[in-house]
CSV table of C-alpha atoms in Angstrom, one decimal:
chain,number,residue,atom,x,y,z
A,23,MET,CA,135.5,89.2,65.3
A,24,ARG,CA,133.8,86.8,67.7
A,25,THR,CA,136.2,87.8,70.5
A,26,SER,CA,135.5,91.5,69.9
A,27,LEU,CA,131.8,90.8,70.1
A,28,LEU,CA,132.3,88.9,73.4
A,29,ILE,CA,134.3,91.8,74.8
A,30,LEU,CA,131.6,94.2,73.6
A,31,ALA,CA,128.9,92.2,75.3
A,32,ALA,CA,130.9,92.0,78.5
A,33,ALA,CA,131.6,95.7,78.4
A,34,LEU,CA,128.0,96.6,77.9
A,35,ALA,CA,127.0,94.2,80.8
A,36,PHE,CA,129.5,96.0,82.9
A,37,ALA,CA,128.1,99.4,81.8
A,38,PHE,CA,124.6,98.5,82.8
A,39,ALA,CA,125.6,96.9,86.1
A,40,SER,CA,127.7,99.8,87.1
A,41,CYS,CA,125.0,102.4,86.5
A,42,GLY,CA,123.2,101.3,89.6
A,43,SER,CA,119.9,103.1,90.2
A,44,ASN,CA,120.7,105.8,87.6
A,45,CYS,CA,119.5,103.7,84.7
A,46,CYS,CA,118.5,100.2,85.8
A,47,LYS,CA,114.8,99.8,85.1
A,48,THR,CA,112.9,98.5,88.0
A,49,GLU,CA,109.3,99.5,88.9
A,50,GLU,CA,110.7,101.9,91.5
A,51,SER,CA,113.0,103.5,89.0
A,52,ASN,CA,109.8,104.8,87.3
A,53,VAL,CA,109.0,106.8,90.4
A,54,PRO,CA,109.4,110.4,89.4
A,55,CYS,CA,111.4,112.9,91.4
A,56,ILE,CA,108.8,115.3,92.9
A,57,CYS,CA,111.3,117.4,94.8
A,58,GLY,CA,110.3,121.1,94.6
A,59,THR,CA,106.5,120.3,94.6
A,60,ASP,CA,104.3,120.9,97.6
A,61,GLU,CA,103.6,117.2,98.0
A,62,ALA,CA,107.3,116.5,98.4
A,63,LEU,CA,107.5,118.8,101.4
A,64,ILE,CA,105.1,116.7,103.4
A,65,ASP,CA,105.3,113.2,101.7
A,66,GLY,CA,109.0,113.2,100.8
A,67,CYS,CA,110.3,112.1,97.5
A,68,ALA,CA,110.5,108.5,96.6
A,69,HIS,CA,112.8,108.8,93.6
A,70,PRO,CA,115.4,106.1,93.9
A,71,LEU,CA,118.3,108.6,94.2
A,72,CYS,CA,116.5,110.6,96.8
A,73,LEU,CA,115.8,107.5,98.9
A,74,GLN,CA,119.5,106.8,98.7
A,75,ASP,CA,120.2,110.3,100.0
A,76,LYS,CA,121.6,111.4,96.7
A,77,ARG,CA,120.8,114.4,94.6
A,78,ASN,CA,118.8,113.8,91.4
A,79,PRO,CA,120.9,115.7,88.8
A,80,ASP,CA,117.9,115.8,86.4
A,81,ASN,CA,115.8,117.9,88.8
A,82,PRO,CA,117.3,121.4,89.7
A,83,ASP,CA,114.9,121.6,92.6
A,84,CYS,CA,116.1,118.4,94.2
A,85,VAL,CA,117.6,119.0,97.7
A,86,CYS,CA,118.3,115.4,98.4
A,87,GLY,CA,121.8,114.3,99.1
A,88,THR,CA,124.7,116.3,100.2
A,89,MET,CA,126.6,119.0,98.3
A,90,THR,CA,129.7,117.7,96.6
A,91,PHE,CA,132.8,119.7,97.0
A,92,GLU,CA,135.5,119.9,94.3
A,93,GLU,CA,138.1,118.3,96.5
A,94,ASP,CA,135.7,115.4,97.0
A,95,LYS,CA,135.5,114.7,93.3
B,7,MET,CA,138.1,98.6,63.7
B,8,ARG,CA,137.8,95.5,65.8
B,9,SER,CA,139.8,97.0,68.6
B,10,LEU,CA,137.4,100.0,68.6
B,11,VAL,CA,134.4,98.0,69.6
B,12,PRO,CA,135.2,97.4,73.3
B,13,ALA,CA,136.5,100.9,73.5
B,14,LEU,CA,133.2,102.3,72.2
B,15,ALA,CA,131.4,100.1,74.7
B,16,LEU,CA,133.4,101.5,77.6
B,17,VAL,CA,132.7,105.1,76.4
B,18,ALA,CA,129.0,104.1,76.3
B,19,ALA,CA,129.3,102.9,79.8
B,20,VAL,CA,130.7,106.2,81.0
B,21,LEU,CA,128.1,108.2,79.1
B,22,PHE,CA,125.2,106.1,80.5
B,23,CYS,CA,126.3,106.7,84.0
B,24,ALA,CA,127.4,110.4,83.8
B,25,PRO,CA,125.1,112.9,85.6
B,26,ALA,CA,123.0,114.9,83.2
B,27,HIS,CA,123.5,118.3,84.8
B,28,ALA,CA,126.0,120.1,87.1
B,29,ASP,CA,125.1,121.2,90.5
B,30,SER,CA,123.6,124.6,91.1
B,31,ILE,CA,122.9,127.0,94.0
B,32,ARG,CA,120.2,129.5,94.3
B,33,LEU,CA,120.4,133.0,95.9
B,34,LYS,CA,117.7,134.7,97.9
B,35,ASP,CA,116.7,136.8,94.9
B,36,GLY,CA,116.1,133.6,92.9
B,37,THR,CA,119.2,133.7,90.8
B,38,ARG,CA,120.5,130.3,90.1
B,39,ILE,CA,124.3,129.7,89.6
B,40,ALA,CA,125.3,126.5,87.9
B,41,GLY,CA,128.6,125.1,88.9
B,42,HIS,CA,130.0,123.3,92.0
B,43,ALA,CA,131.1,124.0,95.5
B,44,THR,CA,134.8,124.1,96.3
B,45,LYS,CA,134.9,124.9,100.0
B,46,TYR,CA,132.7,125.9,102.9
B,47,ASP,CA,134.2,128.0,105.7
B,48,ASP,CA,132.1,127.1,108.8
B,49,SER,CA,133.6,129.9,110.9
B,50,LYS,CA,132.6,132.6,108.4
B,51,SER,CA,129.6,130.8,107.0
B,52,VAL,CA,130.9,131.4,103.5
B,53,LEU,CA,130.6,129.0,100.6
B,54,SER,CA,133.2,129.1,97.8
B,55,TRP,CA,131.5,128.3,94.5
B,56,LYS,CA,133.0,127.8,91.1
B,57,GLY,CA,130.4,128.8,88.5
B,58,ASP,CA,130.1,127.1,85.1
B,59,ASP,CA,130.6,130.7,83.8
B,60,GLY,CA,134.2,130.4,85.0
B,61,LYS,CA,133.7,132.9,87.8
B,62,SER,CA,134.5,132.1,91.5
B,63,TYR,CA,131.9,133.2,94.0
B,64,GLU,CA,132.2,133.7,97.8
B,65,LEU,CA,128.6,133.3,98.9
B,66,LYS,CA,127.5,134.1,102.5
B,67,LEU,CA,125.0,131.6,103.8
B,68,ASP,CA,122.7,134.5,104.6
B,69,ASP,CA,122.6,135.3,100.8
B,70,LEU,CA,121.4,131.9,99.8
B,71,ASP,CA,117.8,130.8,99.6
B,72,LYS,CA,116.7,128.6,102.4
B,73,ARG,CA,116.9,125.3,100.4
B,74,SER,CA,120.4,126.0,99.2
B,75,THR,CA,121.3,126.9,102.7
B,76,TYR,CA,119.9,123.5,103.7
B,77,SER,CA,122.1,121.8,101.1
B,78,VAL,CA,125.2,123.4,102.4
B,79,LEU,CA,124.4,122.7,106.1
B,80,LYS,CA,123.5,119.1,105.3
B,81,SER,CA,126.9,118.5,103.7
B,82,GLN,CA,128.5,119.6,107.0
B,83,VAL,CA,126.6,117.2,109.3
B,84,PRO,CA,127.3,113.5,109.1
B,85,ASN,CA,124.4,111.2,109.8
B,86,ASP,CA,126.1,109.8,112.9
B,87,ASN,CA,126.3,113.2,114.6
B,88,GLY,CA,123.2,113.0,116.7
B,89,LYS,CA,123.1,116.6,118.1
B,90,GLY,CA,124.1,118.0,114.7
B,91,GLN,CA,121.3,116.1,113.0
B,92,LEU,CA,118.8,117.3,115.6
B,93,GLN,CA,119.8,120.9,114.9
B,94,LEU,CA,119.7,120.3,111.2
B,95,ALA,CA,116.2,118.7,111.6
B,96,ASN,CA,114.9,121.8,113.4
B,97,PHE,CA,116.3,124.1,110.7
B,98,THR,CA,114.8,121.9,108.0
B,99,ARG,CA,111.4,121.7,109.7
B,100,ASP,CA,111.3,125.5,110.1
B,101,ILE,CA,111.9,126.0,106.4
B,102,GLU,CA,109.0,123.7,105.8
B,103,LEU,CA,110.9,120.7,104.3
B,104,PHE,CA,108.9,118.5,106.7
B,105,ALA,CA,109.7,115.1,105.1
B,106,HIS,CA,113.4,115.9,105.1
B,107,ALA,CA,113.3,117.0,108.7
B,108,VAL,CA,111.7,113.7,109.7
B,109,ARG,CA,114.6,111.9,108.2
B,110,HIS,CA,117.1,114.0,110.1
B,111,TYR,CA,115.2,113.4,113.4
B,112,GLY,CA,115.4,109.7,112.6
B,113,TYR,CA,119.2,110.0,112.0
B,114,ALA,CA,119.5,112.0,115.3
B,115,GLU,CA,117.7,109.3,117.3
B,116,LYS,CA,119.6,106.5,115.6
B,117,ALA,CA,123.0,108.2,116.3
B,118,ASP,CA,122.2,109.0,119.9
B,119,PRO,CA,119.1,107.2,121.4
B,120,SER,CA,119.3,109.5,124.5
B,121,LEU,CA,118.0,112.3,122.2
B,122,LYS,CA,114.7,110.5,121.8
B,123,PRO,CA,112.7,112.7,124.3
B,124,GLU,CA,113.9,115.8,122.5
B,125,VAL,CA,113.3,114.3,119.1
B,126,ASP,CA,109.7,113.5,120.2
B,127,LYS,CA,109.2,117.0,121.5
B,128,GLN,CA,110.5,118.5,118.2
B,129,MET,CA,108.5,116.0,116.1
B,130,ALA,CA,105.3,117.2,117.9
B,131,ILE,CA,106.1,120.7,116.8
B,132,LEU,CA,106.8,119.5,113.3
B,133,ARG,CA,103.4,117.7,113.1
B,134,THR,CA,101.6,120.9,114.2
B,135,GLN,CA,103.6,123.0,111.7
B,136,ALA,CA,103.0,120.5,108.9
B,137,GLY,CA,99.2,120.4,109.7
B,138,GLN,CA,99.0,124.2,109.6
B,139,TRP,CA,101.0,124.3,106.4
B,140,GLY,CA,98.7,121.6,104.9
B,141,LEU,CA,95.6,123.6,105.9
B,142,ARG,CA,97.0,126.7,104.2
B,143,GLN,CA,97.5,124.6,101.0
B,144,ALA,CA,93.9,123.4,101.2
B,145,LYS,CA,92.7,127.0,101.7
B,146,ALA,CA,94.8,128.3,98.8
B,147,ALA,CA,93.4,125.6,96.5
B,148,ALA,CA,89.9,126.4,97.6
B,149,ASP,CA,90.4,130.1,97.1
B,150,LYS,CA,91.4,129.3,93.5
B,151,GLY,CA,88.2,127.3,93.2
B,152,ASP,CA,90.1,124.0,93.0
B,153,LYS,CA,87.9,121.9,95.3
B,154,LYS,CA,89.5,118.6,94.2
B,155,ARG,CA,92.9,119.8,95.3
B,156,ALA,CA,91.5,121.3,98.5
B,157,LEU,CA,90.0,117.9,99.3
B,158,GLU,CA,93.3,116.1,98.6
B,159,TRP,CA,95.1,118.3,101.1
B,160,LEU,CA,92.4,117.8,103.7
B,161,GLU,CA,92.6,114.0,103.2
B,162,LYS,CA,96.4,114.2,103.5
B,163,ILE,CA,96.3,116.0,106.8
B,164,ILE,CA,93.7,113.7,108.2
B,165,THR,CA,95.5,110.5,107.2
B,166,LYS,CA,99.0,111.7,107.9
B,167,LEU,CA,98.4,113.6,111.2
B,168,PRO,CA,95.7,111.7,113.0
B,169,GLY,CA,95.0,113.1,116.5
B,170,GLU,CA,96.3,116.5,115.7
B,171,PRO,CA,94.0,119.6,116.1
B,172,GLU,CA,94.7,120.4,112.4
B,173,ALA,CA,93.4,117.0,111.4
B,174,ALA,CA,90.2,117.8,113.4
B,175,THR,CA,89.9,121.1,111.5
B,176,ALA,CA,90.4,119.2,108.2
B,177,GLN,CA,87.7,116.7,109.2
B,178,GLN,CA,85.3,119.6,109.8
B,179,LEU,CA,86.2,121.2,106.5
B,180,LEU,CA,85.7,117.9,104.5
B,181,ASP,CA,82.0,118.4,104.2
B,182,ASN,CA,82.6,121.6,102.2
B,183,TYR,CA,84.2,119.7,99.3
B,184,TYR,CA,83.7,116.0,99.6
B,185,ALA,CA,80.1,115.7,98.2
B,186,SER,CA,80.7,118.1,95.2
B,187,VAL,CA,84.1,116.6,94.3
B,188,LYS,CA,82.7,113.0,94.4
B,189,ALA,CA,79.6,114.1,92.5
B,190,GLU,CA,81.8,115.4,89.8
B,191,GLN,CA,83.6,112.1,89.6
B,192,THR,CA,80.3,110.1,89.2
B,193,LYS,CA,78.4,112.5,87.0
B,194,GLU,CA,78.9,110.0,84.1
B,195,VAL,CA,76.9,107.4,86.0
B,196,ASP,CA,74.3,109.9,87.2
B,197,ASN,CA,73.8,111.1,83.7
B,198,ALA,CA,73.7,107.6,82.2
B,199,PRO,CA,72.6,107.8,78.5
B,200,ASP,CA,69.7,105.4,78.8
B,201,GLU,CA,67.3,104.0,81.4
B,202,LYS,CA,68.4,100.4,80.8
B,203,LEU,CA,71.9,101.3,82.0
B,204,LYS,CA,70.6,103.3,84.9
B,205,ALA,CA,68.3,100.5,86.0
B,206,GLY,CA,70.9,97.8,85.4
B,207,LEU,CA,73.5,99.6,87.5
B,208,ALA,CA,71.2,100.8,90.2
B,209,LYS,CA,72.5,98.3,92.7
B,210,GLY,CA,76.1,99.0,91.7
B,211,LYS,CA,75.5,102.7,92.1
B,212,LYS,CA,74.0,102.1,95.6
B,213,SER,CA,77.2,100.2,96.6
B,214,TYR,CA,79.3,102.9,95.1
B,215,ASP,CA,77.5,105.6,97.1
B,216,SER,CA,77.9,103.4,100.2
B,217,MET,CA,81.7,103.2,99.5
B,218,LEU,CA,81.9,107.0,99.3
B,219,GLU,CA,79.9,107.5,102.5
B,220,ARG,CA,82.0,104.9,104.4
B,221,ASN,CA,85.2,106.6,103.1
B,222,LYS,CA,84.0,110.0,104.3
B,223,LYS,CA,82.9,108.6,107.7
B,224,ALA,CA,86.3,106.9,108.1
B,225,LEU,CA,88.0,110.1,107.3
B,226,GLN,CA,85.9,112.0,109.8
B,227,SER,CA,86.2,109.3,112.5
B,228,LYS,CA,88.7,109.6,115.3
B,229,GLY,CA,91.1,107.3,113.4
B,230,GLY,CA,92.3,104.0,114.7
B,231,SER,CA,90.3,100.8,114.4
B,232,ALA,CA,87.1,102.6,113.5
B,233,ALA,CA,88.7,104.2,110.5
B,234,ILE,CA,90.3,101.0,109.4
B,235,LYS,CA,87.1,99.0,109.7
B,236,GLY,CA,85.3,101.8,107.7
B,237,TRP,CA,87.8,101.7,104.9
B,238,GLU,CA,87.8,97.9,104.7
B,239,ASP,CA,84.0,97.9,104.4
B,240,ALA,CA,84.3,100.7,101.8
B,241,VAL,CA,86.6,98.5,99.7
B,242,LYS,CA,84.1,95.7,99.9
B,243,ASP,CA,81.4,98.1,98.6
B,244,GLY,CA,83.7,99.0,95.8
B,245,GLN,CA,84.2,95.3,94.9
B,246,LYS,CA,80.4,94.8,94.9
B,247,THR,CA,80.1,97.8,92.5
B,248,LEU,CA,82.6,96.2,90.2
B,249,GLU,CA,80.6,92.9,90.3
B,250,GLU,CA,77.4,94.7,89.4
B,251,ILE,CA,79.2,96.3,86.4
B,252,ASP,CA,80.5,92.9,85.3
B,253,LYS,CA,77.0,91.4,85.7
B,254,PHE,CA,75.5,94.2,83.5
B,255,GLU,CA,78.1,93.7,80.9
B,256,LYS,CA,77.6,90.0,80.7
B,257,ALA,CA,73.8,90.6,80.2
B,258,ASN,CA,74.5,93.3,77.7
B,259,PRO,CA,77.7,92.5,75.8
B,260,GLU,CA,77.1,95.0,73.0
B,261,GLY,CA,77.2,98.8,73.1
B,262,TYR,CA,78.4,99.6,76.6
B,263,THR,CA,82.0,98.5,76.6
B,264,GLU,CA,83.6,101.9,76.6
B,265,LEU,CA,81.2,103.4,79.0
B,266,LEU,CA,81.6,100.5,81.5
B,267,ALA,CA,85.3,100.7,81.2
B,268,GLY,CA,85.1,104.3,82.3
B,269,TYR,CA,82.8,103.3,85.3
B,270,ARG,CA,85.2,100.6,86.3
B,271,LYS,CA,88.1,103.1,86.3
B,272,THR,CA,86.2,105.5,88.5
B,273,VAL,CA,85.4,102.7,91.0
B,274,ASN,CA,89.0,101.4,90.9
B,275,ASP,CA,90.5,104.8,91.4
B,276,GLN,CA,88.3,105.2,94.5
B,277,ILE,CA,89.3,101.8,95.8
B,278,ILE,CA,93.0,102.6,95.2
B,279,GLU,CA,92.5,105.9,97.1
B,280,ILE,CA,91.0,104.0,100.0
B,281,HIS,CA,93.9,101.5,100.0
B,282,MET,CA,96.3,104.4,100.2
B,283,HIS,CA,94.4,105.9,103.1
B,284,LEU,CA,94.7,102.5,104.9
B,285,ALA,CA,98.4,102.4,104.0
B,286,SER,CA,99.0,105.8,105.4
B,287,GLN,CA,97.0,104.9,108.6
B,288,TYR,CA,99.2,101.8,109.1
B,289,ALA,CA,102.4,103.6,108.3
B,290,THR,CA,101.8,106.3,110.9
B,291,ARG,CA,101.6,103.5,113.4
B,292,SER,CA,104.8,102.1,112.0
B,293,SER,CA,102.9,98.9,111.0
B,294,TYR,CA,104.9,98.8,107.8
B,295,ASN,CA,103.9,95.3,106.8
B,296,ASP,CA,100.2,96.1,106.9
B,297,ALA,CA,100.9,99.4,105.1
B,298,LEU,CA,102.8,97.5,102.3
B,299,SER,CA,100.0,95.0,102.0
B,300,GLN,CA,97.5,97.9,101.3
B,301,VAL,CA,99.9,99.5,98.8
B,302,ASN,CA,100.3,96.1,97.0
B,303,LYS,CA,96.5,95.8,96.8
B,304,ALA,CA,96.4,99.2,95.2
B,305,LEU,CA,99.2,98.1,92.8
B,306,ALA,CA,97.3,94.9,92.0
B,307,ILE,CA,94.6,97.1,90.5
B,308,ASP,CA,96.9,99.5,88.8
B,309,ALA,CA,100.5,98.4,88.6
B,310,GLN,CA,101.7,101.7,87.3
B,311,ASN,CA,99.9,103.9,89.9
B,312,ALA,CA,102.6,106.5,90.6
B,313,GLU,CA,101.3,107.4,94.1
B,314,ALA,CA,101.2,103.8,95.1
B,315,LEU,CA,104.7,103.0,93.7
B,316,ALA,CA,106.1,106.1,95.5
B,317,MET,CA,104.4,105.1,98.7
B,318,ARG,CA,105.7,101.5,98.5
B,319,ALA,CA,109.3,102.8,98.0
B,320,ARG,CA,108.9,105.2,101.0
B,321,ILE,CA,107.5,102.5,103.2
B,322,GLN,CA,110.2,100.0,102.3
B,323,ASP,CA,112.9,102.7,102.9
B,324,ALA,CA,111.5,103.7,106.3
B,325,ALA,CA,111.1,100.1,107.4
B,326,SER,CA,114.5,99.0,106.3
B,327,ARG,CA,116.3,101.9,107.8
B,328,GLY,CA,114.2,102.1,111.0
B,329,LEU,CA,113.3,105.7,110.2
B,330,ARG,CA,110.3,107.7,111.5
B,331,TRP,CA,107.3,108.3,109.3
B,332,LEU,CA,105.3,111.4,108.7
């Protein structure tokens, strides 16, 4: 049982580490995605994914990042 | 059961990291099609799209809305293609995605430094267009009777585009909104419930009014060191105001706590706004360390201030990647 718990802990640690900016909680990760608003047009969006040139999948108005093609997946 | 535990953890890992939604594309008529791209034929300007509804679409670039067109074009131009990035930047600017355009100009210049004169020329056009666009936003807000929003747009134009004719127009328009918006923000103090409070905070109110006046003068100055000095003095006035509030509370520990907390918030919000003006002023000069210092001062007052957190992230990004600022 102890071994299983150790493996579980390791797997969870891996899970959080591999999530990158998607779910790791830093102050900057609290910055909302403002893509689609008037402010974003002139200020830009500071959402962590947008700053990494990635699309925020939670905001359908996000135009950051490049389009992914099926063959890329 | 035991062997299931790590397996479950790995499933959790995958679920945590999976994107919440699929991609989508929008047509000119506003229709949104969820799904994913499968191919783009550059020679025909046709995007092949597999919808989540199971249908396959052949979409002409002309039939997509401008932002979806931008997404397609962006996926075709690598960041190290200087000329491509320059063309993409011009397209992006002309569809009013100004901040995105600035990034592409930055990539163009980085990829091919010989493009700098052309990038400078196009950036000048961008600044004019962004200023005109901002003035339209201010006018639209004013037409709706939203003076606060109109003022926000004017301040944005002034602090982001110093030296531009649109900023000069914004400076002239500032008088139409500034006094009434600020009066609305301080009406609680002006309508103080008792004379003791009014008299006790008279000095603080004077400092606060001075802060507002200095802020306005800095916004209406020609920018540069005069504006910076004005804002720095305005922050000092704000701090004096807070000291007066503290003094009053010390002398009157009962009965005013909630009211004074509200006053403090009003003053602190104004101080934060001034730090943000300073940060913007420094960032436009690419003085990113000074800009960061101002944002950090704002965050020292309110660690969760969304505007300051966003500004800090944008400054750090621009500084670390050597990108241009708008």
